[in-house]
PDB file of C-alpha atoms in Angstrom:
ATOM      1  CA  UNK A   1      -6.671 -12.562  -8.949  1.00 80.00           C
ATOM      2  CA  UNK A   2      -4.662  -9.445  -9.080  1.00 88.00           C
ATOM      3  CA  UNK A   3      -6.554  -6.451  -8.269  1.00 89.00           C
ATOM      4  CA  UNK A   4      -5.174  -2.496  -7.664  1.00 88.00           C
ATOM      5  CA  UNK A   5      -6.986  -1.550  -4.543  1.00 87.00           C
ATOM      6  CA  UNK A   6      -4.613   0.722  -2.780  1.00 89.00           C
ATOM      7  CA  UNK A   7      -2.169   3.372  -3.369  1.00 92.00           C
ATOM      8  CA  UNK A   8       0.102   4.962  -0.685  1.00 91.00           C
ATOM      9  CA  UNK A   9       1.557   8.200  -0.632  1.00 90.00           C
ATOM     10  CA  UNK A  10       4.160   9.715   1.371  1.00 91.00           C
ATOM     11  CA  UNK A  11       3.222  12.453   3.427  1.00 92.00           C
ATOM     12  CA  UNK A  12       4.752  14.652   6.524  1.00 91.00           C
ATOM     13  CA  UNK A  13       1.483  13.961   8.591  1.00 92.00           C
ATOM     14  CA  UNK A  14      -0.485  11.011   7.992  1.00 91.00           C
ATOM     15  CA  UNK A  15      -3.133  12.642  10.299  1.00 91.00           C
ATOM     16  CA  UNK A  16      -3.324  15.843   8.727  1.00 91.00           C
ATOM     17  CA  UNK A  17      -3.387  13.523   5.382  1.00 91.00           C
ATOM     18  CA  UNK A  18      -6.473  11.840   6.933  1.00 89.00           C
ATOM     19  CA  UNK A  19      -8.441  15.076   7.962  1.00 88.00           C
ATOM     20  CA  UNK A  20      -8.390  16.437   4.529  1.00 86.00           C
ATOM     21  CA  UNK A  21      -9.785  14.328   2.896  1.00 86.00           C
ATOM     22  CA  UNK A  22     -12.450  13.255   5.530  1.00 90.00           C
ATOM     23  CA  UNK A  23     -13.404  17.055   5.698  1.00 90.00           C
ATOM     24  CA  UNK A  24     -12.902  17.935   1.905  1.00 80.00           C
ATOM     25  CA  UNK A  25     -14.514  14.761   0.566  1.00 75.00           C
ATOM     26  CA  UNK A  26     -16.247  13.048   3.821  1.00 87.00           C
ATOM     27  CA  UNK A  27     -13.937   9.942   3.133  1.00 88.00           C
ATOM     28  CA  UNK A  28     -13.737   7.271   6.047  1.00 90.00           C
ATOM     29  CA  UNK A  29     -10.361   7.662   8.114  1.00 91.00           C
ATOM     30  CA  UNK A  30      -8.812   4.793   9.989  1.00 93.00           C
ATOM     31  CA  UNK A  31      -5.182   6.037  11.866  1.00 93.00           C
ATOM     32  CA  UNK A  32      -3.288   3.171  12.556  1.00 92.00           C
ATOM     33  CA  UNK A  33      -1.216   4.479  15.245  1.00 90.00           C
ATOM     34  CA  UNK A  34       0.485   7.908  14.992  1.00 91.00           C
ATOM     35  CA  UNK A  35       2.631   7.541  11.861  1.00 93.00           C
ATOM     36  CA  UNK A  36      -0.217   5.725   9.517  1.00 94.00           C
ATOM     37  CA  UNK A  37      -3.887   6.107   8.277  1.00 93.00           C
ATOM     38  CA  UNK A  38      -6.165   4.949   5.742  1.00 92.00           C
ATOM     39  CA  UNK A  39      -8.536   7.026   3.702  1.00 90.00           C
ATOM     40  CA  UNK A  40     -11.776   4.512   2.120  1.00 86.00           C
ATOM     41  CA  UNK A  41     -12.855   6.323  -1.024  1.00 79.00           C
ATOM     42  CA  UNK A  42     -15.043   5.177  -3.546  1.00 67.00           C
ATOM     43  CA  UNK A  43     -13.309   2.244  -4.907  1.00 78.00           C
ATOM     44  CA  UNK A  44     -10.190   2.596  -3.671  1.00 85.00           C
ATOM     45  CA  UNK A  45      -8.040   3.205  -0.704  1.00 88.00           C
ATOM     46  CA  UNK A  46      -5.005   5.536  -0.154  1.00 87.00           C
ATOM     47  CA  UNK A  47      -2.267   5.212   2.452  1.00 90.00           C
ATOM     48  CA  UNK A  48      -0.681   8.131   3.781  1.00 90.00           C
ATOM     49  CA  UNK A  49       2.738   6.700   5.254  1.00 93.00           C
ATOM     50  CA  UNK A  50       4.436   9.612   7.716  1.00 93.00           C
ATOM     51  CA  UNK A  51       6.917   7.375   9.192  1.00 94.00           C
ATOM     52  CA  UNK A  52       9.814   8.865   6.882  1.00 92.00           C
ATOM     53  CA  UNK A  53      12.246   5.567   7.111  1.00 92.00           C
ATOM     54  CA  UNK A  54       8.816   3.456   5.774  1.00 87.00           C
ATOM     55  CA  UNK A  55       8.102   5.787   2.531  1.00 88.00           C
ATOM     56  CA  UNK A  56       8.259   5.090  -0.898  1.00 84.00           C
ATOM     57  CA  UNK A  57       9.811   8.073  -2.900  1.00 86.00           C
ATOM     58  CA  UNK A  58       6.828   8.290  -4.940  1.00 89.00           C
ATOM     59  CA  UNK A  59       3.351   6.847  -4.655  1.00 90.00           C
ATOM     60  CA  UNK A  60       3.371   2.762  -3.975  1.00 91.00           C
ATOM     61  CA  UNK A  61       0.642   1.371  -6.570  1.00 90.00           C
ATOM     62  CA  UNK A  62      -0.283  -1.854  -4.456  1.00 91.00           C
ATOM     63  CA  UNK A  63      -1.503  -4.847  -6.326  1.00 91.00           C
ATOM     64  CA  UNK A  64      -4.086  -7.684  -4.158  1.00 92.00           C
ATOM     65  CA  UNK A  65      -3.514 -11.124  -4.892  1.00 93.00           C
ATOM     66  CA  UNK A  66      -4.859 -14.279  -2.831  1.00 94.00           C
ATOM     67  CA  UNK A  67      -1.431 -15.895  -3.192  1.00 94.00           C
ATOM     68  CA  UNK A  68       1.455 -13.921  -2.123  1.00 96.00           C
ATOM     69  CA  UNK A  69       3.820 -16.831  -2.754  1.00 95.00           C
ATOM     70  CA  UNK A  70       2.294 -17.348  -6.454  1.00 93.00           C
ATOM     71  CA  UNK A  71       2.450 -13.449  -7.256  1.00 94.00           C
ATOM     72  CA  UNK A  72       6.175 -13.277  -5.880  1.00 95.00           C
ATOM     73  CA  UNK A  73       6.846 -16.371  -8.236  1.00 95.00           C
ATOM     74  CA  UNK A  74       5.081 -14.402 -11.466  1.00 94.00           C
ATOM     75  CA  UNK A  75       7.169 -10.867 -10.805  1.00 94.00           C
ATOM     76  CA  UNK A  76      10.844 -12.409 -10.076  1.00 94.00           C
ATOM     77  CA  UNK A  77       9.705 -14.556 -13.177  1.00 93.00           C
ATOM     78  CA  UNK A  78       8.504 -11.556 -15.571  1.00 91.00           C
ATOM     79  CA  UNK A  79      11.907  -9.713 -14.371  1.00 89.00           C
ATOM     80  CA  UNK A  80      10.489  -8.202 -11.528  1.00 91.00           C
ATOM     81  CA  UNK A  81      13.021  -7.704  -8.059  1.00 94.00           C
ATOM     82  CA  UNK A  82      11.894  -7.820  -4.745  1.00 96.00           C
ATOM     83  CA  UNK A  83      12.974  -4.942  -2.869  1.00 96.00           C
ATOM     84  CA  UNK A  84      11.003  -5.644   0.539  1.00 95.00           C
ATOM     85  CA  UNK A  85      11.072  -8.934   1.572  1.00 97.00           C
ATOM     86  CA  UNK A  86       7.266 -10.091   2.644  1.00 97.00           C
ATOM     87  CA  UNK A  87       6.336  -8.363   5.727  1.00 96.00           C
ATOM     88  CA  UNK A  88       2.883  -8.593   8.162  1.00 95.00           C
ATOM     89  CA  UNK A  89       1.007  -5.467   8.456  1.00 92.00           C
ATOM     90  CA  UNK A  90      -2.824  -5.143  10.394  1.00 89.00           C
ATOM     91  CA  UNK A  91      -4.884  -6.925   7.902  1.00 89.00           C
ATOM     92  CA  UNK A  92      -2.418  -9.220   5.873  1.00 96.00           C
ATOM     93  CA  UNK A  93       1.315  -9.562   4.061  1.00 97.00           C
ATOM     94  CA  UNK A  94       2.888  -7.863   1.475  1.00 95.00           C
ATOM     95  CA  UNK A  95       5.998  -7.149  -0.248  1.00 96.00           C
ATOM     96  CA  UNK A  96       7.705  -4.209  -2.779  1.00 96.00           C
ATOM     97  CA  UNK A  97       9.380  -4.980  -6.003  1.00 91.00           C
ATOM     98  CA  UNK A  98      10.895  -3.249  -8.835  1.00 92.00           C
ATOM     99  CA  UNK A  99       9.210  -3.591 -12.043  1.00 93.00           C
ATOM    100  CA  UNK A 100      11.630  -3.836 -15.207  1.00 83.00           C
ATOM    101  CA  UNK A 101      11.218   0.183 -16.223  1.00 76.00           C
ATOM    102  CA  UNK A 102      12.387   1.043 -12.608  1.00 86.00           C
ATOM    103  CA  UNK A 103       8.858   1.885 -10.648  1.00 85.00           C
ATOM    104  CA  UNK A 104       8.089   0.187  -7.533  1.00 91.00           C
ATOM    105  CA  UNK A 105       4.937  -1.228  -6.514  1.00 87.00           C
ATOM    106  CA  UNK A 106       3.725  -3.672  -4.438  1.00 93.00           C
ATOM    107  CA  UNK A 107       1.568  -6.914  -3.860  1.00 93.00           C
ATOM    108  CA  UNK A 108      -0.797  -7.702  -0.867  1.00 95.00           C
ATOM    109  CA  UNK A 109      -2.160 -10.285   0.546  1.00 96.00           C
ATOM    110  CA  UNK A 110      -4.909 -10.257   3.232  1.00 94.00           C
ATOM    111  CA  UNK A 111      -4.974 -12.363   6.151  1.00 84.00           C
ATOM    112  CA  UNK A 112      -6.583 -15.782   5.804  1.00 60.00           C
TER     113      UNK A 112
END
């Protein structure tokens, strides 16, 4: 399974991040400490990453899988490089890669 259920953006505040869209669109904030949050919208969730060592140039396109080993397997083998090793975050693993045109992205894994 390989599913895109989350996007994160950089931002300067992930709390201000957070408040607009809970008061613009009534979207479900969780903070996760003082430099991350999560906004639940309808069908998808976005990151706002404020912790400016952590952040992705652009927006990070995250992919779900239920096998993080598998899905590292099918990138490096499609010409994909990792560029974050596999790391544990609240809720499961994941790591960043480089797709052959040069965006990064990356693939999730929750905790089983």
């Amino acid at each position: 399974m390989y599913e895109v259920d989350f996007v994160e953006f950089p931002s300067t505040s992930s709390a201000a991040s957070g408040r607009f869209f809970e008061h613009a669109f009534g979207w479900a904030v969780t903070p996760y400490g003082p430099e991350y949050a999560d906004v639940r919208a309808a069908g998808i969730t976005f990151g706002f990453q404020a912790d400016a060592a952590a952040q992705a140039p652009a927006p990070l396109v995250t992919i779900r899988t239920d096998d993080l080993a598998a899905a590292r397997t099918a990138v490096e083998a499609a010409g994909g490089v990792v560029t974050v090793e596999p790391f544990g975050f609240p809720g499961g693993r994941r790591f960043h890669f480089r797709e052959p045109g040069g965006s990064e992205l990356a693939l999730w894994c929750p905790e089983e």
